[in-house]
Amino acid sequence: GRAIPAPPPLKGHAIEARLYAEDPDGGFLPMSGRVLKLVWPAGIRVEHALREGVEIAPDYDPMLAKLIAHGADREDARKRLLAALRGTVLLGVQTNQSYLIRLLESKAFIANDLALGRLPDVPAEELPLAAWAAAVPRNGPAVSRRSPWETLGRWRV
């Protein structure tokens, strides 16, 4: 038989962020709109199929793009991804861009001490408010943020 080639050596670290058309401060509900202005940052990999003028409809998955940054180590990759998100311009539809920036800037993420199952244990001031609020059970009267998604009831596309 044929010898199996050795895997390539590991080199550096990569971090991916997924840009979604959603409202992180409103329960991560999908958003719609028309892309009015679009500028991607240089120096990182961006996977997308967007262009200016494209209508983002609520009928499909709200993921718009994947931004992938590579660096010498985790911290270098984090800083590159943070710079890329700050340099991304996407106007016309609300996205989770600012949420991703806050997450990458949080002390818990920087310390690599952040796991989805542990969000309630991390002090609120160290996490984006939206992530913390989404993880903590709500007590007391509910605040209504009526959206088309809530008014549809059990109806599904």
Coordinates of N, CA, C and O in Angstrom, one line a residue:
G1 N 0.8 -1.2 0.0 CA 0.0 0.0 0.0 C 0.8 1.3 0.0 O 2.0 1.3 0.2
R2 N 0.1 2.3 -0.2 CA 0.6 3.6 -0.2 C 0.8 4.2 1.2 O -0.1 4.1 2.0
A3 N 1.9 4.9 1.4 CA 2.1 5.5 2.7 C 1.2 6.8 2.9 O 1.0 7.5 1.9
I4 N 0.6 7.0 4.0 CA -0.2 8.1 4.3 C 0.7 9.3 4.6 O 1.6 9.2 5.4
P5 N 0.6 10.4 3.8 CA 1.4 11.5 4.1 C 1.2 12.1 5.5 O 0.1 12.1 6.0
A6 N 2.3 12.7 6.0 CA 2.2 13.3 7.3 C 1.4 14.6 7.2 O 1.5 15.3 6.2
P7 N 0.6 14.9 8.3 CA -0.2 16.1 8.2 C 0.8 17.3 8.2 O 1.9 17.2 8.8
P8 N 0.4 18.4 7.7 CA 1.2 19.6 7.7 C 1.4 20.1 9.1 O 0.5 19.9 10.0
P9 N 2.5 20.7 9.4 CA 2.7 21.2 10.8 C 1.7 22.3 11.1 O 1.3 23.1 10.3
L10 N 1.3 22.4 12.4 CA 0.4 23.4 12.9 C 1.2 24.7 13.0 O 2.3 24.7 13.4
K11 N 0.6 25.8 12.5 CA 1.2 27.1 12.5 C 0.2 28.2 12.8 O -0.7 28.4 12.0
G12 N 0.4 28.8 13.9 CA -0.5 30.0 14.2 C -1.8 29.6 14.8 O -2.0 28.5 15.3
H13 N -2.7 30.6 14.7 CA -4.1 30.5 15.3 C -5.0 31.2 14.4 O -4.7 32.2 13.9
A14 N -6.2 30.7 14.3 CA -7.3 31.4 13.5 C -8.5 31.5 14.4 O -8.8 30.7 15.2
I15 N -9.2 32.6 14.1 CA -10.5 32.9 14.8 C -11.5 33.3 13.7 O -11.2 34.1 12.9
E16 N -12.7 32.7 13.8 CA -13.8 33.1 12.8 C -14.9 33.8 13.6 O -15.3 33.4 14.7
A17 N -15.4 34.8 12.9 CA -16.7 35.5 13.4 C -17.7 35.4 12.3 O -17.4 35.6 11.1
R18 N -18.9 35.1 12.7 CA -20.0 35.0 11.7 C -20.9 36.3 11.9 O -21.5 36.5 12.9
L19 N -21.0 37.0 10.8 CA -21.7 38.2 10.8 C -23.2 37.9 10.4 O -23.4 37.3 9.3
Y20 N -24.1 38.2 11.2 CA -25.5 37.9 11.0 C -26.4 39.2 10.9 O -26.1 40.2 11.5
A21 N -27.4 39.1 10.1 CA -28.5 40.1 10.1 C -29.4 39.8 11.2 O -30.4 39.1 11.1
E22 N -29.1 40.4 12.4 CA -29.9 40.1 13.6 C -29.7 41.2 14.6 O -28.8 42.0 14.5
D23 N -30.6 41.2 15.6 CA -30.6 42.3 16.6 C -30.2 41.6 17.9 O -31.0 41.0 18.6
P24 N -28.9 41.7 18.3 CA -28.4 41.1 19.5 C -29.1 41.6 20.8 O -29.3 40.9 21.7
D25 N -29.4 42.9 20.8 CA -30.1 43.5 21.9 C -31.6 43.3 22.0 O -32.2 43.6 23.0
G26 N -32.1 42.6 21.0 CA -33.5 42.3 20.9 C -33.8 40.8 20.8 O -34.6 40.4 20.0
G27 N -33.0 40.0 21.5 CA -33.2 38.6 21.5 C -32.6 37.9 20.2 O -33.0 36.8 19.9
F28 N -31.7 38.5 19.5 CA -31.1 38.0 18.3 C -32.1 37.6 17.2 O -32.0 36.7 16.5
L29 N -33.2 38.4 17.2 CA -34.2 38.2 16.1 C -33.6 38.6 14.7 O -32.8 39.5 14.6
P30 N -33.9 37.8 13.7 CA -33.5 38.1 12.4 C -33.9 39.5 11.9 O -35.0 39.9 12.2
M31 N -33.1 40.2 11.1 CA -33.4 41.5 10.6 C -33.4 41.5 9.1 O -32.8 40.6 8.5
S32 N -34.0 42.5 8.5 CA -34.0 42.5 7.0 C -33.7 44.0 6.6 O -33.7 44.9 7.5
G33 N -33.4 44.1 5.4 CA -33.1 45.5 4.8 C -32.3 45.3 3.6 O -32.1 44.2 3.1
R34 N -31.9 46.4 3.0 CA -31.2 46.5 1.7 C -29.7 46.9 2.1 O -29.5 47.9 2.8
V35 N -28.7 46.2 1.5 CA -27.3 46.6 1.7 C -27.1 47.9 0.9 O -27.1 47.9 -0.3
L36 N -26.9 49.0 1.7 CA -26.7 50.3 1.0 C -25.2 50.6 0.8 O -24.8 51.2 -0.2
K37 N -24.4 50.2 1.7 CA -22.9 50.4 1.6 C -22.2 49.2 2.1 O -22.6 48.7 3.2
L38 N -21.2 48.7 1.4 CA -20.5 47.5 1.8 C -19.0 47.6 1.6 O -18.6 47.8 0.4
V39 N -18.2 47.6 2.6 CA -16.7 47.6 2.5 C -16.2 46.5 3.5 O -16.4 46.6 4.7
W40 N -15.4 45.6 2.9 CA -14.8 44.6 3.7 C -13.3 45.0 4.0 O -12.7 45.6 3.2
P41 N -12.8 44.6 5.1 CA -11.4 44.9 5.5 C -10.4 44.1 4.7 O -10.7 43.0 4.2
A42 N -9.2 44.6 4.6 CA -8.1 43.9 3.9 C -7.4 43.1 4.9 O -7.5 43.4 6.1
G43 N -6.7 42.1 4.5 CA -5.8 41.3 5.3 C -6.4 40.1 6.0 O -5.7 39.5 6.8
I44 N -7.7 39.9 5.8 CA -8.3 38.7 6.4 C -9.1 38.0 5.4 O -9.5 38.6 4.4
R45 N -9.5 36.8 5.7 CA -10.4 36.0 4.7 C -11.8 36.4 5.1 O -12.3 36.4 6.2
V46 N -12.6 36.7 4.0 CA -14.0 37.0 4.2 C -14.8 36.2 3.2 O -14.5 36.2 2.0
E47 N -15.7 35.3 3.7 CA -16.5 34.5 2.8 C -17.9 35.1 2.9 O -18.6 35.2 3.9
H48 N -18.4 35.5 1.7 CA -19.7 36.1 1.6 C -20.2 36.1 0.2 O -19.5 35.8 -0.8
A49 N -21.5 36.4 0.0 CA -22.1 36.6 -1.4 C -22.8 37.9 -1.4 O -23.8 38.0 -2.1
L50 N -22.4 38.9 -0.7 CA -23.1 40.2 -0.6 C -22.6 41.1 -1.7 O -21.4 41.1 -2.1
R51 N -23.4 42.1 -2.0 CA -23.0 43.3 -2.8 C -24.0 44.4 -2.5 O -25.1 44.1 -2.0
E52 N -23.6 45.6 -2.7 CA -24.5 46.7 -2.5 C -25.8 46.5 -3.3 O -25.7 46.1 -4.5
G53 N -26.9 46.8 -2.7 CA -28.2 46.7 -3.4 C -28.9 45.4 -3.1 O -30.1 45.3 -3.4
V54 N -28.2 44.5 -2.5 CA -28.9 43.2 -2.2 C -29.9 43.4 -1.1 O -29.6 44.0 -0.1
E55 N -31.1 42.8 -1.3 CA -32.1 42.8 -0.2 C -31.9 41.6 0.7 O -31.9 40.5 0.2
I56 N -31.8 41.9 2.0 CA -31.8 40.8 3.0 C -33.2 40.6 3.5 O -33.8 41.4 4.1
A57 N -33.7 39.4 3.1 CA -35.1 39.1 3.5 C -35.2 38.2 4.7 O -34.2 37.5 4.9
P58 N -36.3 38.2 5.4 CA -36.4 37.3 6.6 C -36.7 35.9 6.2 O -36.8 35.1 7.1
D59 N -36.7 35.5 5.0 CA -37.1 34.2 4.5 C -36.0 33.2 4.6 O -36.2 32.0 4.5
Y60 N -34.7 33.6 4.8 CA -33.6 32.7 4.8 C -32.7 32.9 6.0 O -32.9 33.8 6.8
D61 N -31.7 32.0 6.2 CA -30.8 32.1 7.2 C -30.2 33.5 7.2 O -29.8 34.0 6.2
P62 N -30.1 34.1 8.4 CA -29.6 35.5 8.5 C -28.1 35.7 8.4 O -27.6 36.8 8.5
M63 N -27.3 34.6 8.2 CA -25.9 34.7 8.2 C -25.5 35.4 6.9 O -25.9 35.0 5.8
L64 N -24.7 36.5 7.1 CA -24.3 37.3 5.9 C -22.8 37.0 5.5 O -22.6 37.0 4.3
A65 N -21.9 36.7 6.4 CA -20.5 36.5 6.1 C -19.8 35.9 7.2 O -20.2 35.9 8.3
K66 N -18.7 35.3 6.8 CA -17.7 34.7 7.8 C -16.4 35.5 7.6 O -15.9 35.6 6.5
L67 N -15.9 36.1 8.7 CA -14.6 36.7 8.7 C -13.6 35.9 9.5 O -13.9 35.5 10.6
I68 N -12.5 35.5 8.9 CA -11.6 34.6 9.5 C -10.2 35.3 9.5 O -9.7 35.7 8.5
A69 N -9.7 35.5 10.7 CA -8.4 36.1 11.0 C -7.4 35.1 11.4 O -7.7 34.2 12.3
H70 N -6.2 35.2 10.9 CA -5.1 34.3 11.3 C -4.0 35.1 11.9 O -3.7 36.2 11.5
G71 N -3.4 34.6 13.0 CA -2.3 35.3 13.6 C -1.3 34.3 14.2 O -1.4 33.1 14.1
A72 N -0.2 34.8 14.7 CA 0.9 34.0 15.2 C 0.4 33.2 16.4 O 0.8 32.1 16.6
D73 N -0.5 33.8 17.2 CA -1.1 33.1 18.4 C -2.5 33.6 18.5 O -3.0 34.4 17.7
R74 N -3.2 33.1 19.6 CA -4.6 33.5 19.8 C -4.8 35.0 19.9 O -5.7 35.5 19.3
E75 N -4.0 35.6 20.7 CA -4.1 37.0 20.9 C -3.9 37.8 19.6 O -4.6 38.8 19.3
D76 N -2.9 37.4 18.8 CA -2.7 38.1 17.5 C -3.9 37.9 16.6 O -4.4 38.9 16.0
A77 N -4.4 36.7 16.6 CA -5.6 36.5 15.7 C -6.8 37.3 16.2 O -7.6 37.8 15.5
R78 N -7.0 37.4 17.6 CA -8.1 38.1 18.2 C -8.0 39.6 17.8 O -9.0 40.2 17.3
K79 N -6.8 40.2 17.9 CA -6.6 41.6 17.5 C -6.9 41.8 16.0 O -7.4 42.8 15.7
R80 N -6.4 40.9 15.2 CA -6.7 41.1 13.8 C -8.2 41.0 13.4 O -8.7 41.8 12.6
L81 N -8.9 40.1 14.1 CA -10.3 39.9 13.8 C -11.0 41.2 14.4 O -11.9 41.7 13.7
L82 N -10.6 41.7 15.5 CA -11.2 42.9 16.1 C -11.0 44.1 15.2 O -12.0 44.8 14.9
A83 N -9.8 44.2 14.6 CA -9.5 45.3 13.7 C -10.4 45.2 12.4 O -10.9 46.1 11.9
A84 N -10.5 43.9 12.0 CA -11.3 43.7 10.7 C -12.8 44.0 11.0 O -13.4 44.6 10.1
L85 N -13.3 43.6 12.1 CA -14.7 43.9 12.4 C -14.9 45.4 12.5 O -15.9 46.0 12.1
R86 N -14.0 46.1 13.1 CA -14.1 47.6 13.2 C -14.0 48.2 11.9 O -14.5 49.3 11.6
G87 N -13.3 47.6 10.9 CA -13.1 48.1 9.6 C -14.2 47.7 8.6 O -14.2 48.2 7.5
T88 N -15.1 46.9 9.0 CA -16.2 46.4 8.1 C -17.3 47.5 8.1 O -17.7 48.0 9.2
V89 N -17.7 47.9 6.9 CA -18.8 48.8 6.8 C -19.9 48.1 6.1 O -19.8 47.6 4.9
L90 N -21.1 47.9 6.8 CA -22.2 47.3 6.2 C -23.4 48.1 6.6 O -23.9 47.9 7.8
L91 N -23.9 48.9 5.8 CA -25.0 49.8 6.1 C -26.3 49.4 5.4 O -26.3 48.9 4.3
G92 N -27.4 49.5 6.1 CA -28.7 49.2 5.5 C -29.5 48.1 6.2 O -30.7 48.0 6.0
V93 N -28.8 47.3 6.9 CA -29.4 46.2 7.7 C -28.7 46.1 9.0 O -27.4 46.2 9.1
Q94 N -29.4 45.9 10.1 CA -28.8 45.7 11.4 C -28.1 44.4 11.5 O -28.6 43.4 11.0
T95 N -26.9 44.4 12.1 CA -26.2 43.2 12.2 C -25.7 43.0 13.7 O -25.8 43.9 14.5
N96 N -25.0 41.9 13.9 CA -24.4 41.6 15.2 C -23.0 42.1 15.3 O -22.2 41.7 16.2
Q97 N -22.6 43.0 14.4 CA -21.2 43.5 14.3 C -20.7 44.1 15.6 O -19.6 43.7 16.1
S98 N -21.5 45.0 16.2 CA -21.0 45.6 17.5 C -21.0 44.6 18.6 O -20.2 44.7 19.5
Y99 N -21.9 43.7 18.6 CA -21.9 42.6 19.6 C -20.6 41.8 19.5 O -20.0 41.5 20.5
L100 N -20.2 41.4 18.3 CA -19.0 40.7 18.1 C -17.8 41.5 18.6 O -16.8 40.9 19.2
I101 N -17.8 42.8 18.3 CA -16.7 43.6 18.8 C -16.6 43.6 20.3 O -15.6 43.5 20.9
R102 N -17.8 43.8 20.9 CA -17.8 43.8 22.4 C -17.4 42.5 23.0 O -16.7 42.5 24.0
L103 N -17.8 41.4 22.3 CA -17.4 40.1 22.8 C -15.8 39.9 22.7 O -15.2 39.5 23.7
L104 N -15.3 40.3 21.6 CA -13.8 40.2 21.4 C -13.0 41.1 22.4 O -11.9 40.8 22.7
E105 N -13.6 42.2 22.8 CA -13.0 43.1 23.8 C -13.2 42.7 25.2 O -12.6 43.2 26.1
S106 N -14.1 41.8 25.5 CA -14.4 41.4 26.9 C -13.3 40.7 27.6 O -12.5 40.0 27.0
K107 N -13.1 41.0 28.9 CA -12.1 40.4 29.7 C -12.1 38.9 29.6 O -11.1 38.2 29.6
A108 N -13.4 38.3 29.7 CA -13.5 36.9 29.7 C -13.0 36.3 28.4 O -12.4 35.2 28.4
F109 N -13.3 36.9 27.3 CA -12.8 36.3 26.0 C -11.3 36.5 25.9 O -10.6 35.5 25.5
I110 N -10.8 37.6 26.3 CA -9.3 37.8 26.2 C -8.6 36.8 27.1 O -7.6 36.2 26.7
A111 N -9.2 36.5 28.3 CA -8.6 35.5 29.2 C -8.9 34.0 28.7 O -8.5 33.1 29.4
N112 N -9.6 33.9 27.6 CA -10.0 32.5 27.2 C -10.8 31.8 28.2 O -10.6 30.6 28.4
D113 N -11.7 32.5 28.9 CA -12.4 32.0 30.0 C -13.9 32.2 29.8 O -14.7 32.6 30.6
L114 N -14.3 31.9 28.6 CA -15.7 32.1 28.2 C -16.2 30.9 27.5 O -15.7 30.4 26.5
A115 N -17.3 30.3 28.0 CA -18.0 29.2 27.4 C -19.5 29.4 27.5 O -20.0 30.0 28.4
L116 N -20.2 29.1 26.5 CA -21.6 29.3 26.4 C -22.3 28.9 27.6 O -23.2 29.6 28.1
G117 N -22.0 27.7 28.1 CA -22.7 27.2 29.3 C -22.3 27.9 30.6 O -23.0 27.8 31.6
R118 N -21.3 28.8 30.5 CA -20.9 29.5 31.7 C -21.3 31.0 31.7 O -20.9 31.7 32.6
L119 N -22.0 31.5 30.7 CA -22.3 32.9 30.6 C -22.9 33.5 31.9 O -22.4 34.6 32.3
P120 N -23.8 32.8 32.6 CA -24.3 33.4 33.8 C -23.3 33.6 34.9 O -23.5 34.4 35.8
D121 N -22.2 32.8 34.9 CA -21.2 32.9 36.0 C -20.2 34.0 35.8 O -19.5 34.3 36.7
V122 N -20.2 34.6 34.6 CA -19.2 35.6 34.3 C -19.8 36.9 34.7 O -21.0 37.2 34.4
P123 N -19.1 37.8 35.5 CA -19.6 39.1 35.9 C -20.2 39.9 34.7 O -19.5 39.9 33.6
A124 N -21.3 40.5 34.9 CA -22.0 41.2 33.8 C -21.1 42.3 33.2 O -21.1 42.5 32.0
E125 N -20.3 42.9 34.0 CA -19.5 44.0 33.4 C -18.3 43.5 32.5 O -17.7 44.3 31.8
E126 N -18.1 42.2 32.5 CA -17.1 41.6 31.7 C -17.6 41.0 30.4 O -16.9 40.5 29.6
L127 N -18.9 41.1 30.2 CA -19.5 40.5 29.0 C -20.4 41.6 28.3 O -20.9 42.5 29.0
P128 N -20.6 41.4 27.1 CA -21.6 42.3 26.4 C -22.9 42.1 27.1 O -23.3 41.0 27.5
L129 N -23.6 43.2 27.4 CA -24.8 43.1 28.1 C -25.8 42.2 27.5 O -26.5 41.5 28.1
A130 N -25.9 42.2 26.2 CA -26.9 41.3 25.5 C -26.6 39.9 25.8 O -27.6 39.1 26.0
A131 N -25.4 39.4 25.8 CA -25.1 38.0 26.0 C -25.5 37.6 27.4 O -26.0 36.6 27.7
W132 N -25.1 38.5 28.4 CA -25.4 38.2 29.8 C -26.9 38.2 30.0 O -27.5 37.3 30.6
A133 N -27.6 39.2 29.4 CA -29.1 39.2 29.6 C -29.8 38.0 29.0 O -30.8 37.5 29.5
A134 N -29.3 37.6 27.8 CA -29.9 36.4 27.2 C -29.7 35.2 28.0 O -30.5 34.2 27.9
A135 N -28.7 35.1 28.8 CA -28.4 33.9 29.5 C -29.0 33.8 30.8 O -29.2 32.7 31.4
V136 N -29.4 34.9 31.4 CA -30.0 35.0 32.7 C -31.5 34.8 32.6 O -32.2 35.5 31.8
P137 N -32.1 33.9 33.4 CA -33.6 33.8 33.3 C -34.3 35.1 33.7 O -33.8 35.8 34.6
R138 N -35.3 35.4 33.0 CA -36.1 36.6 33.3 C -37.1 36.4 34.3 O -37.9 35.5 34.2
N139 N -37.1 37.2 35.4 CA -38.1 37.1 36.4 C -38.9 38.4 36.3 O -38.4 39.5 35.9
G140 N -40.1 38.4 36.8 CA -40.9 39.6 36.9 C -41.7 39.8 35.5 O -41.7 39.0 34.7
P141 N -42.3 41.0 35.4 CA -43.1 41.2 34.2 C -42.2 41.3 32.9 O -41.1 41.8 32.9
A142 N -42.7 40.7 31.9 CA -41.9 40.7 30.6 C -42.0 42.0 29.9 O -43.1 42.7 30.0
V143 N -41.0 42.4 29.3 CA -41.0 43.6 28.5 C -41.3 43.2 27.1 O -40.6 42.4 26.5
S144 N -42.3 43.8 26.5 CA -42.8 43.4 25.2 C -41.9 44.2 24.2 O -41.8 45.4 24.2
R145 N -41.3 43.4 23.3 CA -40.7 44.0 22.1 C -41.3 43.3 20.9 O -40.7 42.5 20.2
R146 N -42.6 43.6 20.7 CA -43.3 42.9 19.6 C -42.6 43.0 18.3 O -42.2 44.1 17.9
S147 N -42.5 41.9 17.7 CA -41.9 41.9 16.3 C -42.7 41.0 15.5 O -43.6 40.2 15.9
P148 N -42.5 41.0 14.2 CA -43.3 40.2 13.3 C -43.1 38.7 13.6 O -44.0 37.9 13.5
W149 N -41.9 38.3 14.1 CA -41.6 36.9 14.5 C -42.5 36.5 15.7 O -43.0 35.3 15.7
E150 N -42.7 37.4 16.6 CA -43.5 37.0 17.8 C -45.0 36.9 17.4 O -45.7 36.1 18.0
T151 N -45.4 37.8 16.5 CA -46.9 37.8 16.2 C -47.3 36.7 15.4 O -48.5 36.4 15.2
L152 N -46.4 35.9 14.8 CA -46.7 34.8 13.9 C -47.2 33.6 14.7 O -47.8 32.7 14.2
G153 N -46.9 33.5 16.0 CA -47.3 32.4 16.8 C -46.6 31.1 16.4 O -45.4 31.1 16.2
R154 N -47.4 30.1 16.1 CA -46.8 28.8 15.8 C -46.6 28.6 14.3 O -46.1 27.6 13.8
W155 N -46.9 29.6 13.5 CA -46.7 29.5 12.1 C -45.3 29.5 11.7 O -44.4 30.2 12.3
R156 N -44.9 28.7 10.7 CA -43.5 28.6 10.3 C -43.4 28.7 8.8 O -44.3 28.3 8.1
V157 N -42.3 29.3 8.3 CA -42.0 29.4 6.9 C -41.7 28.0 6.3 O -41.0 27.2 6.9

